[in-house]
Coordinates of C-alpha atoms in Angstrom, one line a residue:
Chain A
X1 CA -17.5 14.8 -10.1
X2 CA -14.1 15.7 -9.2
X3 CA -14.3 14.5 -5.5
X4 CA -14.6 11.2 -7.6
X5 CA -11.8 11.9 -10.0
X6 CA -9.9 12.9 -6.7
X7 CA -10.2 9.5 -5.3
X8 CA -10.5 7.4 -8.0
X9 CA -6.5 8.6 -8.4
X10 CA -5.5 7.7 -4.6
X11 CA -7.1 4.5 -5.5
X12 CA -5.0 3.8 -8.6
X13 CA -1.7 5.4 -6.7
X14 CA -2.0 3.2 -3.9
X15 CA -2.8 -0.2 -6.1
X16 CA -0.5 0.7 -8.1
X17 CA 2.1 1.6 -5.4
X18 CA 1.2 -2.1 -4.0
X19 CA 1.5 -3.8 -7.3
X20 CA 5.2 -3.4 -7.2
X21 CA 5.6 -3.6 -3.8
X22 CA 4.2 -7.3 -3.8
X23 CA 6.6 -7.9 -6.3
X24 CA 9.8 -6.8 -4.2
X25 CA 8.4 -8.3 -1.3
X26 CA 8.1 -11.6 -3.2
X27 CA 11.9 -11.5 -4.3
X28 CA 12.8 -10.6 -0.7
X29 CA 11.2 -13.7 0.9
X30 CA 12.3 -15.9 -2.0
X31 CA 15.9 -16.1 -2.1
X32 CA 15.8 -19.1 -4.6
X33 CA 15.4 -16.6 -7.4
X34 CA 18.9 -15.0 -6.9
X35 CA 20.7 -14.6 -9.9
X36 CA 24.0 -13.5 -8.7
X37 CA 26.9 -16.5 -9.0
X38 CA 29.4 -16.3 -6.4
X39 CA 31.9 -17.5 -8.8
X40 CA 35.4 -19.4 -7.4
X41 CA 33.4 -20.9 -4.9
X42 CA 30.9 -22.7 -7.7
X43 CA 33.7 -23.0 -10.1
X44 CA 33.2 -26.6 -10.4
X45 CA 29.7 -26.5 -11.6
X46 CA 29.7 -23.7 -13.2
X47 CA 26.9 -23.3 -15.7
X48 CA 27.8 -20.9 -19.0
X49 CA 25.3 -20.1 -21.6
X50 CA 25.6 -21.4 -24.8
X51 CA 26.6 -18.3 -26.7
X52 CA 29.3 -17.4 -23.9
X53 CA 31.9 -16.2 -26.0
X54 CA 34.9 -17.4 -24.1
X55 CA 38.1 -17.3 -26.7
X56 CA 38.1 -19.0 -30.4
X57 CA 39.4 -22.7 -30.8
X58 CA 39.5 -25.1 -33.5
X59 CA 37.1 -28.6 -32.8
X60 CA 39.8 -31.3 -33.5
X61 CA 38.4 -34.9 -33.9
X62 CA 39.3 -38.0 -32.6
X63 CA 41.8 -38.7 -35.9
X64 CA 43.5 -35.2 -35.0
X65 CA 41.3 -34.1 -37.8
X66 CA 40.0 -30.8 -38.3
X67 CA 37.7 -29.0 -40.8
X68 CA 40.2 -25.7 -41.4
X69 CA 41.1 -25.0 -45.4
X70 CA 43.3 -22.1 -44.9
X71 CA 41.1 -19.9 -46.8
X72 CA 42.2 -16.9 -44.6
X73 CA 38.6 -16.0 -44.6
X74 CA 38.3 -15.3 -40.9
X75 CA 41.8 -13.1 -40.7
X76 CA 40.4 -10.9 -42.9
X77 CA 37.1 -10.8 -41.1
X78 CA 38.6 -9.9 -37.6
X79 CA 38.5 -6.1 -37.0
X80 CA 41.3 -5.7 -35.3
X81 CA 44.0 -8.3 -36.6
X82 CA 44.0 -11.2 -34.0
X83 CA 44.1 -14.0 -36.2
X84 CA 47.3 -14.8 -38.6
X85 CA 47.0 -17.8 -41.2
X86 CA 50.1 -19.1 -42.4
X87 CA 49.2 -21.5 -45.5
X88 CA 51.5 -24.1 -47.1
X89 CA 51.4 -25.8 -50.0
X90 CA 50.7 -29.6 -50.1
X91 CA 51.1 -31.9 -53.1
X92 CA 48.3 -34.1 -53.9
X93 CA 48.6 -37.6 -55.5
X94 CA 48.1 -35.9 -58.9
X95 CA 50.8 -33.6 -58.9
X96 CA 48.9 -30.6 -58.0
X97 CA 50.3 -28.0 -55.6
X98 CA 47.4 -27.0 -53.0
X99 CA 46.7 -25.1 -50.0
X100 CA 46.5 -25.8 -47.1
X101 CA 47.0 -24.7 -43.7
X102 CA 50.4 -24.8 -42.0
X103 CA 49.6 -22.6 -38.5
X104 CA 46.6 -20.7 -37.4
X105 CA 48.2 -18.1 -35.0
X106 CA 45.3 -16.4 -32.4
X107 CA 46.3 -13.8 -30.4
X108 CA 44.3 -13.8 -27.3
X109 CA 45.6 -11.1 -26.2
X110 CA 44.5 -8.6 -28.9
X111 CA 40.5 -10.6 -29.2
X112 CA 37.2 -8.9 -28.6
X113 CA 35.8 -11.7 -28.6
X114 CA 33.5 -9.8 -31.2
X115 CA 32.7 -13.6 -33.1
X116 CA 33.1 -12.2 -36.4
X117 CA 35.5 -15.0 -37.4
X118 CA 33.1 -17.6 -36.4
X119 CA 30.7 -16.1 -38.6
X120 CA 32.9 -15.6 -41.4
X121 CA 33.8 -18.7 -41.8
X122 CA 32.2 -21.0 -44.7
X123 CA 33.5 -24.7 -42.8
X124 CA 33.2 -23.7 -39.7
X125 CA 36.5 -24.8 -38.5
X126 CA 36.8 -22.4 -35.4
X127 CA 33.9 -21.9 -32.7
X128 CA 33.8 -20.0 -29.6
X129 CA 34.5 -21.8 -26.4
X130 CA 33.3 -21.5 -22.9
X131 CA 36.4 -21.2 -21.1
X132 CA 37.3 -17.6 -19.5
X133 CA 40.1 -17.9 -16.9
X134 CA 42.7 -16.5 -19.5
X135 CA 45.3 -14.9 -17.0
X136 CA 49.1 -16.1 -17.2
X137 CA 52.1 -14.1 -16.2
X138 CA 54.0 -14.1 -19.4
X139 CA 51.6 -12.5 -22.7
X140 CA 53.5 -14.5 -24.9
X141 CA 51.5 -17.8 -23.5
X142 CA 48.3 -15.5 -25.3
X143 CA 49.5 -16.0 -28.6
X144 CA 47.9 -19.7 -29.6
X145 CA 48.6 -21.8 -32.2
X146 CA 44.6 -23.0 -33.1
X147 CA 45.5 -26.2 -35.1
X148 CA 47.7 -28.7 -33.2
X149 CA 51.0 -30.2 -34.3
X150 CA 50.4 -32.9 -36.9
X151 CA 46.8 -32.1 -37.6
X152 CA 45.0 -31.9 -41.6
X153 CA 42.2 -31.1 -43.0
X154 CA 39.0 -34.2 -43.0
X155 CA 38.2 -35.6 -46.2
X156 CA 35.6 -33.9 -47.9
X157 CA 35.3 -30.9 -46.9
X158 CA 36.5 -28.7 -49.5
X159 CA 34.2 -30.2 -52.4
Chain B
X1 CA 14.6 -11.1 33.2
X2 CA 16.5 -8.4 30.9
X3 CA 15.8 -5.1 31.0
X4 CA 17.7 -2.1 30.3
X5 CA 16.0 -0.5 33.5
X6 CA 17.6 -2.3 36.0
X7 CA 21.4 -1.3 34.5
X8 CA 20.6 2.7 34.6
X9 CA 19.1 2.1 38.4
X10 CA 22.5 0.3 39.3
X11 CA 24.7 2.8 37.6
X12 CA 22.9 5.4 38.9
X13 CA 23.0 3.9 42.6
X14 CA 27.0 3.0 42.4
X15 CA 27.7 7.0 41.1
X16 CA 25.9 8.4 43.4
X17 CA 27.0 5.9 46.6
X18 CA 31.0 6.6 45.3
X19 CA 30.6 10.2 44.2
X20 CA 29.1 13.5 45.5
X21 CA 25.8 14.1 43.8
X22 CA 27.4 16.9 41.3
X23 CA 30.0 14.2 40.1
X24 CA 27.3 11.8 40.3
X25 CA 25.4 14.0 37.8
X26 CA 28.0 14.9 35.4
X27 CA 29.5 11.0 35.0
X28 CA 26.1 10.6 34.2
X29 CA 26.2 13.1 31.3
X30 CA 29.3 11.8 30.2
X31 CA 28.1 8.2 29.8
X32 CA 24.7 9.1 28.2
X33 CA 27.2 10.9 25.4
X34 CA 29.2 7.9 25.0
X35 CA 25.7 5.6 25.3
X36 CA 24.7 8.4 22.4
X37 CA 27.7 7.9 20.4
X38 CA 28.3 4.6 20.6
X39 CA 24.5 4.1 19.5
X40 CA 24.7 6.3 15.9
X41 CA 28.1 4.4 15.3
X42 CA 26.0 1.0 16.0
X43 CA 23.1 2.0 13.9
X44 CA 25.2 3.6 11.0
X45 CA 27.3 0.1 10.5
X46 CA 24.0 -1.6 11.1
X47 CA 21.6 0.1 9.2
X48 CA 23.8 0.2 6.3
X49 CA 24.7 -2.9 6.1
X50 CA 21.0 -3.8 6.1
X51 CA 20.1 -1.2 3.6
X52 CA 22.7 -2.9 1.1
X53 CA 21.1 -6.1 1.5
X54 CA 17.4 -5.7 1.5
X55 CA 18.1 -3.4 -1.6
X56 CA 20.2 -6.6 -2.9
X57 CA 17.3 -9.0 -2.6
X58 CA 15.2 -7.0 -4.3
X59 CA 17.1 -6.2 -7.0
X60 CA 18.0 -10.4 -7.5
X61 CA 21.5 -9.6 -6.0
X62 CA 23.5 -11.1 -3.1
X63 CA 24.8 -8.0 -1.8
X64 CA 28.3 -7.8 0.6
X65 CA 29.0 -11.4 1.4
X66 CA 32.8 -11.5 1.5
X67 CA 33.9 -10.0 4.7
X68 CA 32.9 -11.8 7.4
X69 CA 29.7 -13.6 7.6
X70 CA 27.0 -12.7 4.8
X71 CA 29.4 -9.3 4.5
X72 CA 28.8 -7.8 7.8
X73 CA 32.0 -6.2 8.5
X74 CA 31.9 -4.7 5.1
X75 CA 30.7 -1.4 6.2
X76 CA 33.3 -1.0 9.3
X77 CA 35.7 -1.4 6.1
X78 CA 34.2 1.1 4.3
X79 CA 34.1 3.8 7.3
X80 CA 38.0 2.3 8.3
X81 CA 38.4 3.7 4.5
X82 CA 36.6 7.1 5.1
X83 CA 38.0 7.9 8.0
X84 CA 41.4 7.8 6.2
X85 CA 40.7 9.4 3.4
X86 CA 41.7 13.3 3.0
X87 CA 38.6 16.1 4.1
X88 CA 38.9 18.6 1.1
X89 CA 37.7 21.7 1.6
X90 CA 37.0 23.4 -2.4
X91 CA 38.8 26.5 -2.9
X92 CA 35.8 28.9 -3.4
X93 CA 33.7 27.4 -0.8
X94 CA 32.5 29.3 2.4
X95 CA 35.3 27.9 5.0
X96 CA 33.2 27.7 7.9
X97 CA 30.2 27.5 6.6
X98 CA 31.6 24.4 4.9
X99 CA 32.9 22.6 7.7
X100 CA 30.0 23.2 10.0
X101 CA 27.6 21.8 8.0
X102 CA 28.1 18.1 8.9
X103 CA 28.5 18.9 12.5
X104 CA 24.8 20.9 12.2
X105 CA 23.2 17.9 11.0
X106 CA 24.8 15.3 13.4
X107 CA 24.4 17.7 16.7
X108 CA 20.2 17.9 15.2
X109 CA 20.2 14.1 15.0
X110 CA 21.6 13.6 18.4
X111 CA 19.1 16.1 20.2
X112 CA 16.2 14.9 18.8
X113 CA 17.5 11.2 20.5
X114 CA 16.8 12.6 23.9
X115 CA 13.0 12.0 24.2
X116 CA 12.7 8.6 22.4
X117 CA 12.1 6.2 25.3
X118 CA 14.3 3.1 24.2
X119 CA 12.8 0.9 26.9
X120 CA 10.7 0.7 30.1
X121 CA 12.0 3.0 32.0
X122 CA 14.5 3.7 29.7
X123 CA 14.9 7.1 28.4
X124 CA 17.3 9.9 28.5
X125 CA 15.2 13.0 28.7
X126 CA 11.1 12.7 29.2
X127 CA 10.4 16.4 29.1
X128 CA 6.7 17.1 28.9
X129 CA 6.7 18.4 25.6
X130 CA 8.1 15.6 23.8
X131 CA 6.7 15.5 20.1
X132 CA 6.6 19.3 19.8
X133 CA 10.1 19.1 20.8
X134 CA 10.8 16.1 18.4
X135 CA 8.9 17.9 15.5
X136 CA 10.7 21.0 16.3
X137 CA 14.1 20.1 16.1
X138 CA 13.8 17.9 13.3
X139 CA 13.2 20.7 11.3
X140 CA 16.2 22.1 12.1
X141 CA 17.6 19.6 10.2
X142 CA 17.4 21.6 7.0
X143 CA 19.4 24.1 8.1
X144 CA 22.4 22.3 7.9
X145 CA 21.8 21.0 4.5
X146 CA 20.5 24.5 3.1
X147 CA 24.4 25.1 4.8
X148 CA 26.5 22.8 3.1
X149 CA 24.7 23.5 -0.2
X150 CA 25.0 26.8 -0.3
X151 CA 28.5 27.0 1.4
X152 CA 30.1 24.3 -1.1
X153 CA 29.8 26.8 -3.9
X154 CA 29.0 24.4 -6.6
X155 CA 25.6 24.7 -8.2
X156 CA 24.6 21.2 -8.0
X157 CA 24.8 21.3 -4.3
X158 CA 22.5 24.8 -4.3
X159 CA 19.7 23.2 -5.9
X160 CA 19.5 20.0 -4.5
X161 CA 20.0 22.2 -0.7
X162 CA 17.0 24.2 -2.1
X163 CA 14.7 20.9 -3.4
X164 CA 15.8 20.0 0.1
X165 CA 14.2 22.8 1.8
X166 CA 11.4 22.7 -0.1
X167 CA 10.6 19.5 0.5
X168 CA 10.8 19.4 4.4
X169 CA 9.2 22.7 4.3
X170 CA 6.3 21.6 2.8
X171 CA 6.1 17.8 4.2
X172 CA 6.7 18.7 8.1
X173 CA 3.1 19.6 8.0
X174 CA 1.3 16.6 7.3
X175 CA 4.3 14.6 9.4
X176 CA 3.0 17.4 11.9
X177 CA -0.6 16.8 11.5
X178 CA -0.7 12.9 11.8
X179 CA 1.3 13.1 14.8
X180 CA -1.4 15.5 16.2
X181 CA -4.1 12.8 15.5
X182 CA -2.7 10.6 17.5
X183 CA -2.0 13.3 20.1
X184 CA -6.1 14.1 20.3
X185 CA -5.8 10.6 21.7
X186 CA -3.5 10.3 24.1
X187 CA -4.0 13.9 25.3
X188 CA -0.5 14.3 26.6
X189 CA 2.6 15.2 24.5
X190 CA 4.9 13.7 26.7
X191 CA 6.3 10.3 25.5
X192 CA 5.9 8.4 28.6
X193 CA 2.4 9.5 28.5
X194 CA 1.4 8.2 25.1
X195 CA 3.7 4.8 25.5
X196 CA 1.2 4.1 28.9
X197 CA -2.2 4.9 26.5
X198 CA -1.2 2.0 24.8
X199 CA -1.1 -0.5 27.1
X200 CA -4.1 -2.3 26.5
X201 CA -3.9 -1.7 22.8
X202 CA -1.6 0.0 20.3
X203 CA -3.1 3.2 18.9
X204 CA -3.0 1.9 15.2
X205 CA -6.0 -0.6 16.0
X206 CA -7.1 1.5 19.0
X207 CA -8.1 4.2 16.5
X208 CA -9.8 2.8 13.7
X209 CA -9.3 3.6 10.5
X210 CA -8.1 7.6 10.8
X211 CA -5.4 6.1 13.1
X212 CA -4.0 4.1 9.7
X213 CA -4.5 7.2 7.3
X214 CA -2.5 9.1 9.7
X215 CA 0.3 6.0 10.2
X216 CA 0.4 5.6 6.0
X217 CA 0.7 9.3 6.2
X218 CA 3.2 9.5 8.4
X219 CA 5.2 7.2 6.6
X220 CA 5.2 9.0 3.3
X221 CA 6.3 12.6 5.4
X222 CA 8.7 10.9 7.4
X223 CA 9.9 9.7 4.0
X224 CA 10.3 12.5 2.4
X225 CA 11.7 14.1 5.7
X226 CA 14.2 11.9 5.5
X227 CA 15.2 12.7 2.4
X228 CA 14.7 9.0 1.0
X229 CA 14.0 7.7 -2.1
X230 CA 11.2 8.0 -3.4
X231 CA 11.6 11.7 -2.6
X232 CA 15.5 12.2 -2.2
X233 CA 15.2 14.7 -5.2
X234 CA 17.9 16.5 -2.8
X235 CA 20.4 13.9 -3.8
X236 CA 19.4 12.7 -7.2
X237 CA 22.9 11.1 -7.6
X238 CA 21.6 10.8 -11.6
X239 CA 20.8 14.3 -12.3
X240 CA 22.2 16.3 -9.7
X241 CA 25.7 13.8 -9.0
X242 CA 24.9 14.0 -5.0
X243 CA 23.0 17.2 -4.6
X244 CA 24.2 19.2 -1.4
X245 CA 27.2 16.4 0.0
X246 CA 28.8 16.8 -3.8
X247 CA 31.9 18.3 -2.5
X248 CA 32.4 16.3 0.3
X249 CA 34.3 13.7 1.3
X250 CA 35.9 11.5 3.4
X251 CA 34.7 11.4 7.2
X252 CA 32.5 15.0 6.5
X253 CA 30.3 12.9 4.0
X254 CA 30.3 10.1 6.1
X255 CA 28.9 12.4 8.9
X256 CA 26.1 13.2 6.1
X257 CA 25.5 9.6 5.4
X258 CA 25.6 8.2 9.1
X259 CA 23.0 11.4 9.8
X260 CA 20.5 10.1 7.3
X261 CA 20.5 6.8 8.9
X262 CA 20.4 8.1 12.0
X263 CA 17.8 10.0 11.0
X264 CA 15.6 7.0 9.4
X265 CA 16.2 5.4 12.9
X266 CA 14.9 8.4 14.9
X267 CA 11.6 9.1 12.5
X268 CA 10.7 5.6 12.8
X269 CA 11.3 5.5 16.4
X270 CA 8.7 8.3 17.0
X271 CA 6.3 6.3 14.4
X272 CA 6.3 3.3 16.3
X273 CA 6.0 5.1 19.4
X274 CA 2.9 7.0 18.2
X275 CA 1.2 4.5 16.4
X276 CA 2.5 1.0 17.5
X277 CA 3.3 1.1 20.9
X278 CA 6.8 2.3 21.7
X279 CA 8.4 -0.3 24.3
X280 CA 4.6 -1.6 24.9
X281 CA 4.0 -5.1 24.4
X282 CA 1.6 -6.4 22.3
X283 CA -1.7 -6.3 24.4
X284 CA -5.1 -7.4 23.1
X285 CA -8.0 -5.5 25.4
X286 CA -8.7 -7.5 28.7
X287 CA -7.1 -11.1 27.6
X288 CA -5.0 -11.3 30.9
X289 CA -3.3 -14.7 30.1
X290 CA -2.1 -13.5 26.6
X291 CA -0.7 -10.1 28.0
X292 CA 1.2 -11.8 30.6
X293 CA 2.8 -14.0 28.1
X294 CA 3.6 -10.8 26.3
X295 CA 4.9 -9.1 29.4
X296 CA 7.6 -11.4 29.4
X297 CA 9.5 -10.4 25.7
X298 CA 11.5 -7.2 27.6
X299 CA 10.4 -4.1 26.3
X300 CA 13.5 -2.9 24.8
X301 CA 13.1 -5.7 22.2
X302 CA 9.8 -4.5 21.3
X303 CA 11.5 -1.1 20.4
X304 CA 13.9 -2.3 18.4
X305 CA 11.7 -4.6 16.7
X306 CA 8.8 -2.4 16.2
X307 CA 11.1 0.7 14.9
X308 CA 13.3 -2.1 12.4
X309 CA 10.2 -3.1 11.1
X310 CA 9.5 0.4 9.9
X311 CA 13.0 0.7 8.8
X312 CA 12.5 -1.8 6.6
X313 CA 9.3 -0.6 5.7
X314 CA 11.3 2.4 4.7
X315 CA 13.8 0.2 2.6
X316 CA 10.9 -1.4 1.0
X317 CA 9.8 1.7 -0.5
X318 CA 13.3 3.1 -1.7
X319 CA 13.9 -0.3 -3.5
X320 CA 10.8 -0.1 -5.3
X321 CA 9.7 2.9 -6.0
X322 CA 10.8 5.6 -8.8
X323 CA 11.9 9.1 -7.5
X324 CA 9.4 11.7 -8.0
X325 CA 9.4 15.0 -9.9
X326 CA 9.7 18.5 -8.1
X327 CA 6.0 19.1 -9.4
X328 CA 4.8 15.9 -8.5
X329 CA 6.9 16.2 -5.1
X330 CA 5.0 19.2 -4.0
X331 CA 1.1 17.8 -5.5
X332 CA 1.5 14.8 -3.5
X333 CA 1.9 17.3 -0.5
X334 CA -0.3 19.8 -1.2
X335 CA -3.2 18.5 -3.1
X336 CA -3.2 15.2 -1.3
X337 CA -1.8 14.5 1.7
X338 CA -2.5 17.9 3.7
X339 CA -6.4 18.1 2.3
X340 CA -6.5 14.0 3.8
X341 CA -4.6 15.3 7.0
X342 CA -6.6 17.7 7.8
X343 CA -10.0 16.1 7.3
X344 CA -8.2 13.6 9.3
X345 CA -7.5 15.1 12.4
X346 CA -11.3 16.9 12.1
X347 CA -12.9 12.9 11.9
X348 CA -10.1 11.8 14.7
X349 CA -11.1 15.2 17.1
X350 CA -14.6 13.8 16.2
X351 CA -14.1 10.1 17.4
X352 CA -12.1 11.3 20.8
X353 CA -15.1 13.9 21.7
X354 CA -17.6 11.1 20.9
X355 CA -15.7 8.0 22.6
X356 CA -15.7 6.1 19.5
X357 CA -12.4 4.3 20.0
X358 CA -11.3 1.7 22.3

């Protein structure tokens, strides 16, 4: 009985053993399923995931339109103060003072790209982009100004 | 044709026609050092180059690929590096005991090169006695690392010199008794001897199915004599950091690390010279036509081929299987492997009294 127990374990070693074996063997002889990138060299088709969290931008559209209400809601979500609204005040066509934003300041250089901004906020003004090649020689070209010059808020979007 | 044969004979002729007989004798010794040097140095840049990259396709990875073609002067970077880098010696070590270490287990590595017959004809040292010789100073081997384990005073290095020691201790006897088996063939010890058994067929299909238990077992020993994963419990970079080469550094640890590969080379060597030939070609029984067409691949590329391919059987293993436990180090050896290798060499002793083998 315990001759067969005795065997019965070689036998399940050894397939066993085998089992994985195959599988390494399999990954040697098939180089196609190499998942290492050799990145400058296939910088120019480059594939990112999705949810790559690169640095945070503001979509602009094609009328230098984008969806940001100064609502400050995403400086107070960031953990470790990378984002700085500066609102102003516009005057509508009825005489009422409201706010709006003037400059969304970003520092780059401060980000975790933790996403919590994106999250927090309820227009969804700023996404996460795919870019990653942040290096300059001066920090100061880190600090970003998200909305461009001359830019406002859609129509609609705070109703 | 090529062969490595016809080089010694002329070197040997133009010493000895330029040079009295003594000289003659001694230039000879000098070369075979340098020959001896200039192979480990080969084989350590080789070897570990090809470790990193069999381990990298395994593992989905690319490997070294940025110095020079597919990364091959990568590891004459890294030794450039080591060789400049500063030998420490730890305050509370044992001096001597420390620096010797290294040189113990490089000299071991070099002796046991004398027997292996490279090619036809081709061999530094064919003394009569060759595998006992082999088997005997390979377990020398140990005492160099039980010496730099115990020397560096550091406690990680003790236990993983004494795993060390356990482990060869206890795995040189099934090593020992598959090499036997083959030996209760070939009836001669001497390596020339057992290369020319094989000549119309290798011992591994020769010697039915005993012969492959003792090559599989063979392969796990010479594993774990080695010192390999899945049995380098003496290293155990994630428990033990680096087990007995902790404290070392800079060209003393590379003298470790070029004396394990040197070592892999050297067991595989004697594998495929016991079980697949040595420098024999492939020969089928009495198929003349075939074995001439055979004859004409030169020997010393059978070697090389035959012992890489058990390299990277080797390699295979390490990249694929998990490291063992102490416990399960020392069942595997006792419980299995020496039972198996015994009953082995009883069924093989069987078969060669009977003639029951080709």
């Amino acid at each position: 009985m315990f001759l067969k127990e005795y065997f019965l374990d070689i036998y399940k070693a050894t397939k066993s053993l085998l089992t994985g074996m195959k599988l390494t063997g399999y990954y040697f002889t098939h180089h196609k399923e190499i998942l290492t990138e050799e990145y400058p060299e296939n910088r120019k088709n480059l594939q990112l995931a999705e949810r790559f969290r690169g640095e945070v931008i503001m979509p602009h559209d094609a009328n230098n339109e984008h969806t940001c209400t100064g609502c400050s809601s995403c400086e107070i979500a960031c953990p470790n103060g990378s984002i700085k609204i500066i609102s102003k005040f516009d005057i509508t066509p009825e005489g009422k003072k409201k706010k709006a934003i003037d400059q969304h300041i970003y520092h780059l250089e401060l980000c975790t790209m933790c996403g919590l901004c994106v999250e927090a906020c309820p227009t969804d003004a700023i996404k996460m982009a795919n870019t990653f090649e942040h290096s300059v020689f001066n920090r100061n070209h880190l600090i970003k100004r998200l909305n461009k010059p001359g830019s406002k808020i859609r129509e609609g979007i705070e109703e | 044709m090529f062969s490595l044969e016809g080089i010694t004979n002329f070197i040997h002729e133009w010493l000895n026609s330029h040079l009295s007989a003594i000289f003659a004798l001694l230039a000879e010794f000098v070369l075979v050092g340098v020959a001896a040097i200039g192979l480990f140095a080969f084989l350590g840049l080789v070897l570990v180059w090809m470790e990193r990259k069999v381990a990298a396709v395994m593992q989905l990875r690319l490997g070294p690929n940025r110095l020079g073609p597919k990364g091959i002067f990568q590891t004459s970077a890294d030794t450039l590096k080591l060789i400049m880098k500063e030998a420490l010696t730890p305050d509370n070590a044992d001096k001597l005991l420390f620096n010797l270490a290294p040189f113990v287990v490089i000299i071991v590595a070099m002796l046991i090169l004398a027997p292996i017959s490279f090619a036809k004809n081709f061999q530094i040292w064919d003394i009569n006695i060759g595998v006992l010789y082999v088997t005997a100073i390979s377990s020398l081997s140990v005492i160099g690392v039980l010496m730099a384990g115990w020397s560096s005073g550091n406690k990680y290095s003790l236990l993983g010199a004494m795993r060390s020691g356990a482990q060869i201790v206890s795995y040189e006897l099934s090593a020992g008794l598959s090499i036997l088996t083959i030996i209760v063939l070939t009836g001669s010890l001497k390596i020339s001897d057992i290369v020319a058994s094989q000549e119309n067929g290798w011992w591994i299909f020769k010697g039915h199915i005993p012969a492959i238990i003792a090559f599989v077992i063979f392969i796990i020993a010479s594993t774990a004599e080695t010192n390999r994963a899945p049995f380098d419990l003496a290293e155990a970079e994630s428990e033990l950091t680096a087990g007995f080469h902790t404290e070392y550094g800079g060209m003393k640890f590379a003298l470790f690390f070029l004396a394990e590969y040197i070592n892999i080379f050297i067991v595989c060597a004697i594998g495929a010279t016991l079980f697949l030939g040595g420098w024999m070609p492939f020969h089928i029984g009495h198929w003349v036509a075939f074995n001439h067409i055979m004859d004409y691949i030169p020997s010393s590329f059978w070697f090389f081929g035959k012992t890489g391919f058990l390299i990277f059987l080797i390699m295979w293993f390490r990249w694929t299987f998990p490291r063992l436990r102490i416990d399960q180090l020392l069942n595997l050896e006792w419980k299995y492997l020496l039972p198996i290798s015994m009953f082995n060499l009883l069924l093989m002793s069987v078969m060669a009294i009977m003639g029951w083998y080709f």
